[in-house]
């Protein structure tokens, strides 16, 4: 049995959020952090946020593209929660609320039906999806210099901080999600291009993995939830005055700016 104090480490990470202060990686401080314990810390962190009045409005994937896995030096995907407080209302991202934010494009599934694992397939995901929209996630790892192991980033709710959700949705079978194009533009410079297939060869398959992960914990994806499937390109810093556009074929453009 593990001796890891999940609530203590959740409080440690939440203090990083509250103080806008980087913290040291957990795995640097203890012998090892098994993945199950990392998800237990994530669950304790979620409880803390819910006790403060926040609400779950979705769930997310991270590290589902080669671009992201190479950038972060972590070779497995991870799962986290999308909180009501993280949804951006407009383009402005208040930098004084964050530590060292980065932006990344996201394909976002909006569910029209519940989706409960195990055995959820990509086809089931398309059946349960109301629309697919573009988005930008603002990630803000609580760890020093965005340096973490897989268990560390899981404990930290996969660096989730803010998310801008686009409005130009398409039906999940209206366009081919594998060839759907996406580019990230920072202050007029294109920093990355990708198609939907960058997400482990199939973005709907990523959402199926998430549903099956939650199924193992007796949880499910719920109707109306917002599901960012992971960034198809690498992430870029969002500083004061930075303007980031994520431009999509079929899904329009989503913009955020650092203020
Ligand atoms: C982890 C967050 C990963 C994504 O889309 O890959 C993520 C990180 O890069 O800090 O949200
Ligand atoms: Mg992301």
PDB file of C-alpha atoms and ligand atoms in Angstrom:
ATOM      1  CA  UNK A   1       0.000   0.000   0.000  1.00  0.00           C
ATOM      2  CA  UNK A   2       1.117   3.468  -0.766  1.00  0.00           C
ATOM      3  CA  UNK A   3       2.091   6.019   1.843  1.00  0.00           C
ATOM      4  CA  UNK A   4       1.539   8.967  -0.474  1.00  0.00           C
ATOM      5  CA  UNK A   5      -0.650  11.670   1.067  1.00  0.00           C
ATOM      6  CA  UNK A   6      -2.876  12.649  -1.858  1.00  0.00           C
ATOM      7  CA  UNK A   7      -4.592  15.535  -0.069  1.00  0.00           C
ATOM      8  CA  UNK A   8      -1.270  17.016   1.013  1.00  0.00           C
ATOM      9  CA  UNK A   9       0.099  17.051  -2.545  1.00  0.00           C
ATOM     10  CA  UNK A  10      -3.180  18.431  -3.906  1.00  0.00           C
ATOM     11  CA  UNK A  11      -2.929  21.297  -1.416  1.00  0.00           C
ATOM     12  CA  UNK A  12       0.692  21.832  -2.494  1.00  0.00           C
ATOM     13  CA  UNK A  13      -0.399  22.201  -6.139  1.00  0.00           C
ATOM     14  CA  UNK A  14      -3.408  24.383  -5.303  1.00  0.00           C
ATOM     15  CA  UNK A  15      -1.086  26.692  -3.344  1.00  0.00           C
ATOM     16  CA  UNK A  16       0.927  27.058  -6.557  1.00  0.00           C
ATOM     17  CA  UNK A  17      -2.245  28.188  -8.337  1.00  0.00           C
ATOM     18  CA  UNK A  18      -3.304  30.529  -5.524  1.00  0.00           C
ATOM     19  CA  UNK A  19       0.131  32.117  -5.084  1.00  0.00           C
ATOM     20  CA  UNK A  20       0.931  32.123  -8.836  1.00  0.00           C
ATOM     21  CA  UNK A  21       4.145  30.467  -7.853  1.00  0.00           C
ATOM     22  CA  UNK A  22       6.005  27.645  -9.535  1.00  0.00           C
ATOM     23  CA  UNK A  23       6.510  24.552  -7.379  1.00  0.00           C
ATOM     24  CA  UNK A  24       9.001  21.705  -7.620  1.00  0.00           C
ATOM     25  CA  UNK A  25       8.029  18.506  -9.372  1.00  0.00           C
ATOM     26  CA  UNK A  26       6.576  15.948  -6.946  1.00  0.00           C
ATOM     27  CA  UNK A  27       8.585  13.063  -8.347  1.00  0.00           C
ATOM     28  CA  UNK A  28      11.789  15.005  -7.618  1.00  0.00           C
ATOM     29  CA  UNK A  29      10.841  14.968  -3.952  1.00  0.00           C
ATOM     30  CA  UNK A  30       9.621  11.422  -3.374  1.00  0.00           C
ATOM     31  CA  UNK A  31      11.018   8.134  -4.524  1.00  0.00           C
ATOM     32  CA  UNK A  32       8.341   7.513  -7.103  1.00  0.00           C
ATOM     33  CA  UNK A  33       4.803   8.585  -7.838  1.00  0.00           C
ATOM     34  CA  UNK A  34       2.774   5.679  -9.249  1.00  0.00           C
ATOM     35  CA  UNK A  35       0.251   6.772 -11.864  1.00  0.00           C
ATOM     36  CA  UNK A  36      -2.708   5.648  -9.725  1.00  0.00           C
ATOM     37  CA  UNK A  37      -1.488   7.893  -6.918  1.00  0.00           C
ATOM     38  CA  UNK A  38      -1.067  10.745  -9.392  1.00  0.00           C
ATOM     39  CA  UNK A  39      -4.718  10.396 -10.449  1.00  0.00           C
ATOM     40  CA  UNK A  40      -5.681  10.213  -6.759  1.00  0.00           C
ATOM     41  CA  UNK A  41      -3.877  13.548  -6.190  1.00  0.00           C
ATOM     42  CA  UNK A  42      -5.720  14.939  -9.238  1.00  0.00           C
ATOM     43  CA  UNK A  43      -9.020  13.750  -7.690  1.00  0.00           C
ATOM     44  CA  UNK A  44      -8.178  15.391  -4.350  1.00  0.00           C
ATOM     45  CA  UNK A  45      -7.290  18.621  -6.188  1.00  0.00           C
ATOM     46  CA  UNK A  46     -10.632  18.481  -8.004  1.00  0.00           C
ATOM     47  CA  UNK A  47     -12.430  18.015  -4.652  1.00  0.00           C
ATOM     48  CA  UNK A  48     -10.664  21.133  -3.344  1.00  0.00           C
ATOM     49  CA  UNK A  49     -11.782  23.184  -6.333  1.00  0.00           C
ATOM     50  CA  UNK A  50     -15.373  21.901  -6.110  1.00  0.00           C
ATOM     51  CA  UNK A  51     -15.455  22.693  -2.366  1.00  0.00           C
ATOM     52  CA  UNK A  52     -14.601  26.292  -3.325  1.00  0.00           C
ATOM     53  CA  UNK A  53     -17.663  26.438  -5.587  1.00  0.00           C
ATOM     54  CA  UNK A  54     -16.185  25.479  -8.937  1.00  0.00           C
ATOM     55  CA  UNK A  55     -17.962  23.035 -11.259  1.00  0.00           C
ATOM     56  CA  UNK A  56     -16.903  20.337 -13.718  1.00  0.00           C
ATOM     57  CA  UNK A  57     -17.986  21.324 -17.242  1.00  0.00           C
ATOM     58  CA  UNK A  58     -15.876  18.840 -19.151  1.00  0.00           C
ATOM     59  CA  UNK A  59     -12.846  16.599 -19.253  1.00  0.00           C
ATOM     60  CA  UNK A  60      -9.686  16.842 -21.340  1.00  0.00           C
ATOM     61  CA  UNK A  61      -6.867  14.938 -22.883  1.00  0.00           C
ATOM     62  CA  UNK A  62      -3.255  16.021 -22.950  1.00  0.00           C
ATOM     63  CA  UNK A  63      -0.115  14.855 -24.722  1.00  0.00           C
ATOM     64  CA  UNK A  64      -2.034  13.168 -27.536  1.00  0.00           C
ATOM     65  CA  UNK A  65       0.208  14.425 -30.357  1.00  0.00           C
ATOM     66  CA  UNK A  66       3.830  13.747 -31.209  1.00  0.00           C
ATOM     67  CA  UNK A  67       4.362  17.535 -31.268  1.00  0.00           C
ATOM     68  CA  UNK A  68       3.283  17.830 -27.630  1.00  0.00           C
ATOM     69  CA  UNK A  69       4.939  14.631 -26.440  1.00  0.00           C
ATOM     70  CA  UNK A  70       8.256  15.740 -27.906  1.00  0.00           C
ATOM     71  CA  UNK A  71       7.925  19.273 -26.547  1.00  0.00           C
ATOM     72  CA  UNK A  72       7.195  18.051 -23.006  1.00  0.00           C
ATOM     73  CA  UNK A  73       9.414  14.977 -23.162  1.00  0.00           C
ATOM     74  CA  UNK A  74       6.570  12.728 -21.977  1.00  0.00           C
ATOM     75  CA  UNK A  75       5.458   9.934 -24.282  1.00  0.00           C
ATOM     76  CA  UNK A  76       2.008   9.018 -22.924  1.00  0.00           C
ATOM     77  CA  UNK A  77      -1.329  10.781 -23.024  1.00  0.00           C
ATOM     78  CA  UNK A  78      -3.011  12.019 -19.844  1.00  0.00           C
ATOM     79  CA  UNK A  79      -6.506  12.946 -18.697  1.00  0.00           C
ATOM     80  CA  UNK A  80      -7.825  15.842 -16.625  1.00  0.00           C
ATOM     81  CA  UNK A  81     -10.849  17.963 -15.771  1.00  0.00           C
ATOM     82  CA  UNK A  82     -12.257  21.126 -17.344  1.00  0.00           C
ATOM     83  CA  UNK A  83     -13.635  23.503 -14.708  1.00  0.00           C
ATOM     84  CA  UNK A  84     -16.243  26.201 -15.132  1.00  0.00           C
ATOM     85  CA  UNK A  85     -13.797  28.815 -13.812  1.00  0.00           C
ATOM     86  CA  UNK A  86     -11.395  27.993 -16.655  1.00  0.00           C
ATOM     87  CA  UNK A  87     -13.773  28.906 -19.490  1.00  0.00           C
ATOM     88  CA  UNK A  88     -12.725  32.230 -21.015  1.00  0.00           C
ATOM     89  CA  UNK A  89     -15.390  34.813 -21.652  1.00  0.00           C
ATOM     90  CA  UNK A  90     -13.892  36.783 -24.549  1.00  0.00           C
ATOM     91  CA  UNK A  91     -10.339  36.950 -25.859  1.00  0.00           C
ATOM     92  CA  UNK A  92      -8.508  38.374 -22.876  1.00  0.00           C
ATOM     93  CA  UNK A  93      -6.341  36.179 -20.674  1.00  0.00           C
ATOM     94  CA  UNK A  94      -5.396  37.936 -17.434  1.00  0.00           C
ATOM     95  CA  UNK A  95      -1.737  37.153 -17.014  1.00  0.00           C
ATOM     96  CA  UNK A  96      -1.560  38.282 -13.380  1.00  0.00           C
ATOM     97  CA  UNK A  97      -3.745  35.282 -12.512  1.00  0.00           C
ATOM     98  CA  UNK A  98      -1.283  32.825 -14.023  1.00  0.00           C
ATOM     99  CA  UNK A  99       2.334  31.701 -13.616  1.00  0.00           C
ATOM    100  CA  UNK A 100       3.878  31.206 -17.098  1.00  0.00           C
ATOM    101  CA  UNK A 101       0.988  30.490 -19.473  1.00  0.00           C
ATOM    102  CA  UNK A 102       1.288  28.886 -22.891  1.00  0.00           C
ATOM    103  CA  UNK A 103      -1.349  28.582 -25.618  1.00  0.00           C
ATOM    104  CA  UNK A 104      -2.157  25.641 -27.842  1.00  0.00           C
ATOM    105  CA  UNK A 105      -4.888  24.817 -30.356  1.00  0.00           C
ATOM    106  CA  UNK A 106      -7.510  22.233 -29.431  1.00  0.00           C
ATOM    107  CA  UNK A 107     -10.164  20.248 -31.234  1.00  0.00           C
ATOM    108  CA  UNK A 108     -13.067  20.341 -28.802  1.00  0.00           C
ATOM    109  CA  UNK A 109     -15.891  17.794 -28.729  1.00  0.00           C
ATOM    110  CA  UNK A 110     -19.189  18.944 -27.236  1.00  0.00           C
ATOM    111  CA  UNK A 111     -21.244  15.979 -26.148  1.00  0.00           C
ATOM    112  CA  UNK A 112     -24.933  15.577 -26.933  1.00  0.00           C
ATOM    113  CA  UNK A 113     -25.191  12.371 -24.881  1.00  0.00           C
ATOM    114  CA  UNK A 114     -23.464  10.724 -21.939  1.00  0.00           C
ATOM    115  CA  UNK A 115     -20.584   8.414 -22.797  1.00  0.00           C
ATOM    116  CA  UNK A 116     -19.605   5.717 -20.308  1.00  0.00           C
ATOM    117  CA  UNK A 117     -16.709   3.277 -20.625  1.00  0.00           C
ATOM    118  CA  UNK A 118     -15.505   0.564 -20.825  1.00  0.00           C
ATOM    119  CA  UNK A 119     -15.397  -0.416 -24.492  1.00  0.00           C
ATOM    120  CA  UNK A 120     -16.233   3.010 -25.908  1.00  0.00           C
ATOM    121  CA  UNK A 121     -15.074   3.243 -29.545  1.00  0.00           C
ATOM    122  CA  UNK A 122     -14.335   6.198 -31.811  1.00  0.00           C
ATOM    123  CA  UNK A 123     -17.656   5.499 -33.546  1.00  0.00           C
ATOM    124  CA  UNK A 124     -19.478   5.708 -30.208  1.00  0.00           C
ATOM    125  CA  UNK A 125     -17.807   9.076 -29.638  1.00  0.00           C
ATOM    126  CA  UNK A 126     -19.036  10.395 -33.005  1.00  0.00           C
ATOM    127  CA  UNK A 127     -22.538   9.124 -32.170  1.00  0.00           C
ATOM    128  CA  UNK A 128     -22.535  10.898 -28.807  1.00  0.00           C
ATOM    129  CA  UNK A 129     -21.027  14.177 -30.061  1.00  0.00           C
ATOM    130  CA  UNK A 130     -23.293  17.148 -30.784  1.00  0.00           C
ATOM    131  CA  UNK A 131     -20.634  19.346 -32.384  1.00  0.00           C
ATOM    132  CA  UNK A 132     -16.908  19.685 -32.814  1.00  0.00           C
ATOM    133  CA  UNK A 133     -15.515  23.191 -32.393  1.00  0.00           C
ATOM    134  CA  UNK A 134     -12.071  24.748 -32.413  1.00  0.00           C
ATOM    135  CA  UNK A 135     -10.489  26.132 -29.308  1.00  0.00           C
ATOM    136  CA  UNK A 136      -7.375  27.418 -27.620  1.00  0.00           C
ATOM    137  CA  UNK A 137      -6.247  25.996 -24.311  1.00  0.00           C
ATOM    138  CA  UNK A 138      -4.147  28.145 -22.013  1.00  0.00           C
ATOM    139  CA  UNK A 139      -1.968  25.743 -20.065  1.00  0.00           C
ATOM    140  CA  UNK A 140      -0.047  26.848 -16.982  1.00  0.00           C
ATOM    141  CA  UNK A 141       1.931  24.033 -15.419  1.00  0.00           C
ATOM    142  CA  UNK A 142       2.417  24.690 -11.752  1.00  0.00           C
ATOM    143  CA  UNK A 143       5.889  23.141 -12.031  1.00  0.00           C
ATOM    144  CA  UNK A 144       9.149  25.019 -12.417  1.00  0.00           C
ATOM    145  CA  UNK A 145       9.953  25.705 -16.065  1.00  0.00           C
ATOM    146  CA  UNK A 146       7.083  23.442 -17.240  1.00  0.00           C
ATOM    147  CA  UNK A 147       9.309  20.507 -16.281  1.00  0.00           C
ATOM    148  CA  UNK A 148       7.430  17.384 -15.224  1.00  0.00           C
ATOM    149  CA  UNK A 149       7.065  13.625 -15.477  1.00  0.00           C
ATOM    150  CA  UNK A 150       3.838  11.926 -16.563  1.00  0.00           C
ATOM    151  CA  UNK A 151       2.662  11.368 -12.957  1.00  0.00           C
ATOM    152  CA  UNK A 152       3.546  14.983 -12.080  1.00  0.00           C
ATOM    153  CA  UNK A 153       1.451  16.433 -14.917  1.00  0.00           C
ATOM    154  CA  UNK A 154      -1.440  14.104 -14.096  1.00  0.00           C
ATOM    155  CA  UNK A 155      -1.424  15.262 -10.442  1.00  0.00           C
ATOM    156  CA  UNK A 156      -1.454  18.882 -11.718  1.00  0.00           C
ATOM    157  CA  UNK A 157      -4.690  18.321 -13.672  1.00  0.00           C
ATOM    158  CA  UNK A 158      -2.660  18.225 -16.910  1.00  0.00           C
ATOM    159  CA  UNK A 159      -1.606  21.904 -16.633  1.00  0.00           C
ATOM    160  CA  UNK A 160      -5.195  23.064 -17.280  1.00  0.00           C
ATOM    161  CA  UNK A 161      -5.702  26.774 -16.665  1.00  0.00           C
ATOM    162  CA  UNK A 162      -8.046  28.482 -19.169  1.00  0.00           C
ATOM    163  CA  UNK A 163      -9.801  27.494 -22.375  1.00  0.00           C
ATOM    164  CA  UNK A 164     -11.420  29.474 -25.177  1.00  0.00           C
ATOM    165  CA  UNK A 165     -14.119  27.499 -26.958  1.00  0.00           C
ATOM    166  CA  UNK A 166     -15.022  28.470 -30.520  1.00  0.00           C
ATOM    167  CA  UNK A 167     -18.561  28.866 -31.795  1.00  0.00           C
ATOM    168  CA  UNK A 168     -18.312  27.649 -35.417  1.00  0.00           C
ATOM    169  CA  UNK A 169     -19.177  24.014 -34.777  1.00  0.00           C
ATOM    170  CA  UNK A 170     -19.666  21.196 -37.255  1.00  0.00           C
ATOM    171  CA  UNK A 171     -21.462  17.915 -36.818  1.00  0.00           C
ATOM    172  CA  UNK A 172     -19.003  15.136 -35.962  1.00  0.00           C
ATOM    173  CA  UNK A 173     -19.588  13.388 -39.289  1.00  0.00           C
ATOM    174  CA  UNK A 174     -20.038  16.545 -41.352  1.00  0.00           C
ATOM    175  CA  UNK A 175     -16.299  16.858 -41.998  1.00  0.00           C
ATOM    176  CA  UNK A 176     -13.420  14.417 -41.919  1.00  0.00           C
ATOM    177  CA  UNK A 177     -11.804  15.056 -38.543  1.00  0.00           C
ATOM    178  CA  UNK A 178      -8.576  13.353 -39.640  1.00  0.00           C
ATOM    179  CA  UNK A 179      -7.851  15.844 -42.422  1.00  0.00           C
ATOM    180  CA  UNK A 180      -9.303  18.871 -40.646  1.00  0.00           C
ATOM    181  CA  UNK A 181      -6.560  21.493 -40.694  1.00  0.00           C
ATOM    182  CA  UNK A 182      -5.339  23.625 -37.854  1.00  0.00           C
ATOM    183  CA  UNK A 183      -2.648  26.235 -37.498  1.00  0.00           C
ATOM    184  CA  UNK A 184      -1.385  28.248 -34.575  1.00  0.00           C
ATOM    185  CA  UNK A 185      -0.413  31.841 -35.268  1.00  0.00           C
ATOM    186  CA  UNK A 186       1.410  33.911 -32.647  1.00  0.00           C
ATOM    187  CA  UNK A 187       1.717  37.649 -33.338  1.00  0.00           C
ATOM    188  CA  UNK A 188       1.368  37.036 -37.053  1.00  0.00           C
ATOM    189  CA  UNK A 189       3.858  34.149 -37.237  1.00  0.00           C
ATOM    190  CA  UNK A 190       2.650  30.638 -37.931  1.00  0.00           C
ATOM    191  CA  UNK A 191       4.307  28.461 -35.295  1.00  0.00           C
ATOM    192  CA  UNK A 192       2.679  25.124 -36.037  1.00  0.00           C
ATOM    193  CA  UNK A 193       0.396  23.343 -38.488  1.00  0.00           C
ATOM    194  CA  UNK A 194      -1.348  20.001 -38.148  1.00  0.00           C
ATOM    195  CA  UNK A 195      -4.404  18.018 -39.075  1.00  0.00           C
ATOM    196  CA  UNK A 196      -6.776  16.182 -36.761  1.00  0.00           C
ATOM    197  CA  UNK A 197      -4.907  12.935 -37.379  1.00  0.00           C
ATOM    198  CA  UNK A 198      -2.028  14.404 -35.339  1.00  0.00           C
ATOM    199  CA  UNK A 199      -4.100  13.359 -32.304  1.00  0.00           C
ATOM    200  CA  UNK A 200      -3.034   9.696 -32.057  1.00  0.00           C
ATOM    201  CA  UNK A 201      -4.283   9.163 -35.630  1.00  0.00           C
ATOM    202  CA  UNK A 202      -7.912   9.915 -34.675  1.00  0.00           C
ATOM    203  CA  UNK A 203      -9.264  12.642 -32.376  1.00  0.00           C
ATOM    204  CA  UNK A 204     -12.495  10.682 -31.732  1.00  0.00           C
ATOM    205  CA  UNK A 205     -10.338   7.729 -30.671  1.00  0.00           C
ATOM    206  CA  UNK A 206      -8.674  10.011 -28.110  1.00  0.00           C
ATOM    207  CA  UNK A 207     -12.052  10.902 -26.620  1.00  0.00           C
ATOM    208  CA  UNK A 208     -12.889   7.178 -26.509  1.00  0.00           C
ATOM    209  CA  UNK A 209      -9.685   6.595 -24.498  1.00  0.00           C
ATOM    210  CA  UNK A 210     -10.768   9.309 -22.070  1.00  0.00           C
ATOM    211  CA  UNK A 211     -14.253   7.758 -21.671  1.00  0.00           C
ATOM    212  CA  UNK A 212     -12.630   4.372 -21.010  1.00  0.00           C
ATOM    213  CA  UNK A 213     -10.186   5.889 -18.515  1.00  0.00           C
ATOM    214  CA  UNK A 214     -13.088   7.458 -16.598  1.00  0.00           C
ATOM    215  CA  UNK A 215     -14.987   4.164 -16.829  1.00  0.00           C
ATOM    216  CA  UNK A 216     -12.164   2.497 -14.896  1.00  0.00           C
ATOM    217  CA  UNK A 217     -12.861   4.982 -12.081  1.00  0.00           C
ATOM    218  CA  UNK A 218     -16.655   4.552 -12.217  1.00  0.00           C
ATOM    219  CA  UNK A 219     -17.074   7.928 -13.931  1.00  0.00           C
ATOM    220  CA  UNK A 220     -18.424   8.975 -17.318  1.00  0.00           C
ATOM    221  CA  UNK A 221     -18.407  11.817 -19.807  1.00  0.00           C
ATOM    222  CA  UNK A 222     -21.657  13.749 -19.583  1.00  0.00           C
ATOM    223  CA  UNK A 223     -24.052  15.352 -22.041  1.00  0.00           C
ATOM    224  CA  UNK A 224     -23.129  19.000 -22.599  1.00  0.00           C
ATOM    225  CA  UNK A 225     -19.514  18.525 -21.505  1.00  0.00           C
ATOM    226  CA  UNK A 226     -16.648  20.212 -23.316  1.00  0.00           C
ATOM    227  CA  UNK A 227     -13.879  17.776 -24.264  1.00  0.00           C
ATOM    228  CA  UNK A 228     -10.575  19.224 -25.563  1.00  0.00           C
ATOM    229  CA  UNK A 229      -8.880  16.268 -27.275  1.00  0.00           C
ATOM    230  CA  UNK A 230      -5.310  17.581 -26.878  1.00  0.00           C
ATOM    231  CA  UNK A 231      -3.151  19.993 -28.817  1.00  0.00           C
ATOM    232  CA  UNK A 232      -2.150  18.912 -32.350  1.00  0.00           C
ATOM    233  CA  UNK A 233       0.793  21.382 -32.411  1.00  0.00           C
ATOM    234  CA  UNK A 234       3.214  22.377 -29.694  1.00  0.00           C
ATOM    235  CA  UNK A 235       2.357  25.162 -27.246  1.00  0.00           C
ATOM    236  CA  UNK A 236       3.753  28.702 -27.262  1.00  0.00           C
ATOM    237  CA  UNK A 237       4.231  31.274 -24.476  1.00  0.00           C
ATOM    238  CA  UNK A 238       1.474  33.843 -23.933  1.00  0.00           C
ATOM    239  CA  UNK A 239       3.034  37.077 -22.707  1.00  0.00           C
ATOM    240  CA  UNK A 240       1.717  40.617 -22.279  1.00  0.00           C
ATOM    241  CA  UNK A 241       0.253  41.744 -25.604  1.00  0.00           C
ATOM    242  CA  UNK A 242       0.716  38.380 -27.311  1.00  0.00           C
ATOM    243  CA  UNK A 243      -2.117  37.668 -29.752  1.00  0.00           C
ATOM    244  CA  UNK A 244      -2.718  34.005 -30.551  1.00  0.00           C
ATOM    245  CA  UNK A 245      -5.036  32.785 -33.300  1.00  0.00           C
ATOM    246  CA  UNK A 246      -5.886  29.134 -33.816  1.00  0.00           C
ATOM    247  CA  UNK A 247      -7.175  28.900 -37.390  1.00  0.00           C
ATOM    248  CA  UNK A 248      -9.094  25.844 -38.471  1.00  0.00           C
ATOM    249  CA  UNK A 249     -10.546  24.588 -41.694  1.00  0.00           C
ATOM    250  CA  UNK A 250     -14.340  24.357 -41.184  1.00  0.00           C
ATOM    251  CA  UNK A 251     -14.171  25.600 -37.554  1.00  0.00           C
ATOM    252  CA  UNK A 252     -13.238  29.263 -37.992  1.00  0.00           C
ATOM    253  CA  UNK A 253     -10.672  31.088 -35.902  1.00  0.00           C
ATOM    254  CA  UNK A 254     -10.320  31.312 -32.131  1.00  0.00           C
ATOM    255  CA  UNK A 255      -8.293  34.171 -30.653  1.00  0.00           C
ATOM    256  CA  UNK A 256      -6.838  34.955 -27.244  1.00  0.00           C
ATOM    257  CA  UNK A 257      -4.576  37.784 -26.109  1.00  0.00           C
ATOM    258  CA  UNK A 258      -2.446  38.171 -23.033  1.00  0.00           C
ATOM    259  CA  UNK A 259      -3.305  41.249 -20.928  1.00  0.00           C
TER     260      UNK A 259
HETATM  261  C1  LIG B   1       0.538  19.293 -20.378  1.00  0.00           C
HETATM  262  C2  LIG B   1      -0.804  19.602 -20.931  1.00  0.00           C
HETATM  263  C3  LIG B   1      -1.076  18.844 -22.172  1.00  0.00           C
HETATM  264  C4  LIG B   1      -2.239  19.008 -24.358  1.00  0.00           C
HETATM  265  O1  LIG B   1      -3.150  19.448 -25.052  1.00  0.00           O
HETATM  266  O2  LIG B   1      -1.315  18.312 -24.793  1.00  0.00           O
HETATM  267  C5  LIG B   1      -2.264  19.333 -22.923  1.00  0.00           C
HETATM  268  C6  LIG B   1       1.495  20.381 -20.732  1.00  0.00           C
HETATM  269  O3  LIG B   1       1.949  20.429 -21.874  1.00  0.00           O
HETATM  270  O4  LIG B   1       1.820  21.177 -19.852  1.00  0.00           O
HETATM  271  O5  LIG B   1      -3.182  19.964 -22.476  1.00  0.00           O
HETATM  272 MG1  LIG B   2      -4.269  20.929 -24.129  1.00  0.00          MG
END
